[in-house]
């Protein structure tokens, strides 16, 4: 009988990491019982509350015991609240184990941004074991306790990785070399499965641990050689548990349970602000699986609420393989890992929302128990049915539509689907035959076969582990700490050659951009236990402790080495370490990258505060990526160069809405790290935000991997990550036009500076802003519409002209130059005409804006806001320049520009590092001066008017003047208005009351001013 239940969801918050501490991060997460609260760092009054099955507080409240295990600290205020590894296992893992014994399939998901602590909960580190190691340990303990019960038990382990929609078998050392990876097929009963996935027998916790280690090593080989990024890969570890025992009737029964342990890719990569608007955003299929998983969870949540919805399992490899876990025969648990820091607020909220949707899903798990003979009979019957279906070619239109995920199919699509269906049938038959054969073997026979296959592999591994203790060697560094130290190269010979896999085979093979056929030579003095390294050729890039070498240098224990642009290794010399008794710090990937950055001029420290730390961190991320992109460009002869540029927050604000370049909705209070892409052949340049560049880099890596595998690697121009459409509009410069003159009804005619993305002046723009009446007639001085305060315009009609006359002195490498801007609440750009092939375009653009009546919001905008005018155009390619460079290779063109790293030191100058302000508000000063002049003139005129009034009153022998007359003089701005005020004064009768000195009479005559 099926058991329907909701997906169980737990959330766990970890402590601050080094990065968050360095940026002075603030805690924004609280937990009470099962509730998780998160506060928006931008608005302390906005707190979101989510309720889950479990909310685990692991931020603080613990202490490390003598074994290194982190346990609750009773003396800490959060000691009782602290959730250690054992608590998480008892709440979640224990249920998974019970389900396995009962014959239920179970799935455990770990979800969250990279570095949020997913792996800590699932796998753990050292003595702080996570759910999977404890579960495996407990499973074999219980099997040992029941070994005399007459039942037999089989445990099989599998491990796969999904990267870029390819499935790789992590227990197959050659899995990474299989083009396209494993095929995902659909079985009528089992659902989707990875065809050919290796399942190995394991008979102890140590066996599973060894297999996890093996899978991780194979992941590392793929990550290092294929240049892939582990944070973008999903890992699924499978434990298949089979129990066989005779029932009361003496019939052998078989109970099966599949445990899927899913470590999902970093969730922050699903939407990257900087990559929006990029035509190749989805090209790499990197994001497809997580996006599809989100769609599947949303659809299943709707079904659970009683709504109708199509569940798009077929949209990605991940959702196919997890169909049972999410909506079928499985009990499912999700652990959502979040950061406690304010700097990760958006990612943490996104994770919590994802988990909140997941808890609404219902699954129906059934006990997988049947008589063994029935299972064998059903496999035979299933194969007979498949043979008949293949012979007749009988497949319904509905089945083809289901395979395609759509209803309307063309003839060619139907033919392709039938071909795919035939392949599925053959694969299913093969899988059924293998399962039937397995049923004929005893458990002992299967285990014996497995051990004979593994013995050679185990002896080779033991040999490397022994040699590591005494011989000099390299071990790898990886962005993912789990993958660091997994690859080891022992230096065996007196002279060892390092090179790539092309040409003759090297002693140590390293694959990656910038690694030559013969890249470096190691020389070893075995007698004195010393090792030296030198370049094989002058242009081979080898860094030792962040410095590029040009001559042979000696290597010392713990030295950090870079080969090409991506191969990062640590040299170890056990004999040296033992002889000098020095203390050596642990070397991490971050340590090595910070060292390289420091040598390039980017000092990493927290003295500059959180903003500076953020900028340094971004630079350290992007610097090796730029070097890598340039290496790939050189090797593939793509004729493109990349370099880092910094854009100040002021300039970033001016680029809002530059959709073609991906700068929409970017917000920053510090300089933003961007990348300039320059086509070395035609001279065109494009500025990419960091995320757009990193997104493109994944496509470049994919292209490079295909090149390495000697596949058809090149792509058409529209899909090439090294290309940007030359017809793309680029931002030439911007002008900020402050509208304050209109708030005072003053005309402004100015020549304003045009600044480029770096804040440099590249030309001037002549423009006018002029108030007018509703018919468009501009006000003149004689109309005297000046107001003392913008408040006076609230509720009145406001009309004005905005005119862009021309630009002067623009760079002469653009065509189709035009301006675009938005006023107030506009959602669409207003554009000028396009002018081509001139540095001095005359736009003569004018547009009238009317607001009836003017609201307070509008007046505030006019008084304090501005119009950002963007000058955009297409880059003009000069054929003569292209012809000159046609004969040169990318390598030759890059030779004079290899300083992507060395130039980085200069990037820091002029920004927050030395306190200099980029792009001062020069335009606003121009406006303020204009208004000050106008205000001064108005005040002077009023003083003159008052003087005239006093002189005239004395001439008339007046002792006082009414406030009505004073107002007339005070507000008179034209000769006509002055004459009218004088006439008013002459006609007014003198009143004896003016002469009264009595306080009472003065109060009663409050509308009169006495002339003293």
PDB file of N, CA, C and O in Angstrom, residues 186 314 394-406 409 417 421 425:
ATOM      1  N   UNK A 186      14.521   5.588 -20.444  1.00  0.00           N
ATOM      2  CA  UNK A 186      13.310   5.403 -19.630  1.00  0.00           C
ATOM      3  C   UNK A 186      12.880   3.950 -19.665  1.00  0.00           C
ATOM      4  O   UNK A 186      12.679   3.365 -20.728  1.00  0.00           O
ATOM      5  N   UNK A 314      10.982  16.031 -18.299  1.00  0.00           N
ATOM      6  CA  UNK A 314      11.864  15.767 -19.438  1.00  0.00           C
ATOM      7  C   UNK A 314      12.735  16.962 -19.835  1.00  0.00           C
ATOM      8  O   UNK A 314      13.544  16.856 -20.740  1.00  0.00           O
ATOM      9  N   UNK A 394       5.695  -0.984 -33.269  1.00  0.00           N
ATOM     10  CA  UNK A 394       4.420  -0.423 -32.807  1.00  0.00           C
ATOM     11  C   UNK A 394       4.636   0.546 -31.636  1.00  0.00           C
ATOM     12  O   UNK A 394       4.921   0.128 -30.521  1.00  0.00           O
ATOM     13  N   UNK A 395       4.504   1.832 -31.909  1.00  0.00           N
ATOM     14  CA  UNK A 395       4.553   2.849 -30.848  1.00  0.00           C
ATOM     15  C   UNK A 395       3.467   3.882 -31.135  1.00  0.00           C
ATOM     16  O   UNK A 395       3.309   4.345 -32.273  1.00  0.00           O
ATOM     17  N   UNK A 396       2.714   4.241 -30.124  1.00  0.00           N
ATOM     18  CA  UNK A 396       1.579   5.141 -30.327  1.00  0.00           C
ATOM     19  C   UNK A 396       2.047   6.584 -30.500  1.00  0.00           C
ATOM     20  O   UNK A 396       3.132   6.966 -30.055  1.00  0.00           O
ATOM     21  N   UNK A 397       1.197   7.372 -31.145  1.00  0.00           N
ATOM     22  CA  UNK A 397       1.482   8.814 -31.310  1.00  0.00           C
ATOM     23  C   UNK A 397       1.585   9.487 -29.946  1.00  0.00           C
ATOM     24  O   UNK A 397       2.426  10.369 -29.727  1.00  0.00           O
ATOM     25  N   UNK A 398       0.730   9.051 -28.993  1.00  0.00           N
ATOM     26  CA  UNK A 398       0.747   9.640 -27.651  1.00  0.00           C
ATOM     27  C   UNK A 398       2.093   9.420 -26.963  1.00  0.00           C
ATOM     28  O   UNK A 398       2.618  10.306 -26.290  1.00  0.00           O
ATOM     29  N   UNK A 399       2.648   8.213 -27.171  1.00  0.00           N
ATOM     30  CA  UNK A 399       3.946   7.908 -26.547  1.00  0.00           C
ATOM     31  C   UNK A 399       5.048   8.797 -27.134  1.00  0.00           C
ATOM     32  O   UNK A 399       5.924   9.280 -26.409  1.00  0.00           O
ATOM     33  N   UNK A 400       4.989   9.030 -28.460  1.00  0.00           N
ATOM     34  CA  UNK A 400       5.981   9.901 -29.102  1.00  0.00           C
ATOM     35  C   UNK A 400       5.836  11.345 -28.619  1.00  0.00           C
ATOM     36  O   UNK A 400       6.829  12.034 -28.393  1.00  0.00           O
ATOM     37  N   UNK A 401       4.580  11.789 -28.483  1.00  0.00           N
ATOM     38  CA  UNK A 401       4.334  13.154 -27.980  1.00  0.00           C
ATOM     39  C   UNK A 401       4.860  13.303 -26.559  1.00  0.00           C
ATOM     40  O   UNK A 401       5.429  14.341 -26.194  1.00  0.00           O
ATOM     41  N   UNK A 402       4.690  12.240 -25.753  1.00  0.00           N
ATOM     42  CA  UNK A 402       5.188  12.283 -24.373  1.00  0.00           C
ATOM     43  C   UNK A 402       6.715  12.350 -24.358  1.00  0.00           C
ATOM     44  O   UNK A 402       7.310  13.070 -23.557  1.00  0.00           O
ATOM     45  N   UNK A 403       7.356  11.609 -25.258  1.00  0.00           N
ATOM     46  CA  UNK A 403       8.825  11.650 -25.354  1.00  0.00           C
ATOM     47  C   UNK A 403       9.319  13.039 -25.740  1.00  0.00           C
ATOM     48  O   UNK A 403      10.318  13.531 -25.225  1.00  0.00           O
ATOM     49  N   UNK A 404       8.584  13.684 -26.654  1.00  0.00           N
ATOM     50  CA  UNK A 404       9.002  15.001 -27.151  1.00  0.00           C
ATOM     51  C   UNK A 404       8.591  16.124 -26.209  1.00  0.00           C
ATOM     52  O   UNK A 404       9.174  17.211 -26.249  1.00  0.00           O
ATOM     53  N   UNK A 405       7.581  15.882 -25.391  1.00  0.00           N
ATOM     54  CA  UNK A 405       7.104  16.930 -24.493  1.00  0.00           C
ATOM     55  C   UNK A 405       6.259  17.974 -25.203  1.00  0.00           C
ATOM     56  O   UNK A 405       6.084  19.083 -24.715  1.00  0.00           O
ATOM     57  N   UNK A 406       5.741  17.625 -26.397  1.00  0.00           N
ATOM     58  CA  UNK A 406       4.860  18.539 -27.119  1.00  0.00           C
ATOM     59  C   UNK A 406       3.923  17.720 -28.006  1.00  0.00           C
ATOM     60  O   UNK A 406       4.164  16.544 -28.282  1.00  0.00           O
ATOM     61  N   UNK A 409       4.111  17.401 -33.963  1.00  0.00           N
ATOM     62  CA  UNK A 409       5.407  16.876 -34.391  1.00  0.00           C
ATOM     63  C   UNK A 409       5.490  16.827 -35.915  1.00  0.00           C
ATOM     64  O   UNK A 409       4.530  16.443 -36.590  1.00  0.00           O
ATOM     65  N   UNK A 417      12.343  10.428 -33.298  1.00  0.00           N
ATOM     66  CA  UNK A 417      11.828   9.878 -32.041  1.00  0.00           C
ATOM     67  C   UNK A 417      11.666   8.362 -32.109  1.00  0.00           C
ATOM     68  O   UNK A 417      11.922   7.657 -31.130  1.00  0.00           O
ATOM     69  N   UNK A 421      13.360   5.723 -29.725  1.00  0.00           N
ATOM     70  CA  UNK A 421      12.532   4.719 -29.039  1.00  0.00           C
ATOM     71  C   UNK A 421      13.107   3.326 -29.222  1.00  0.00           C
ATOM     72  O   UNK A 421      13.182   2.528 -28.284  1.00  0.00           O
ATOM     73  N   UNK A 425      14.397   0.675 -26.386  1.00  0.00           N
ATOM     74  CA  UNK A 425      13.924  -0.704 -26.242  1.00  0.00           C
ATOM     75  C   UNK A 425      15.101  -1.676 -26.102  1.00  0.00           C
ATOM     76  O   UNK A 425      15.103  -2.565 -25.244  1.00  0.00           O
TER      77      UNK A 425
END
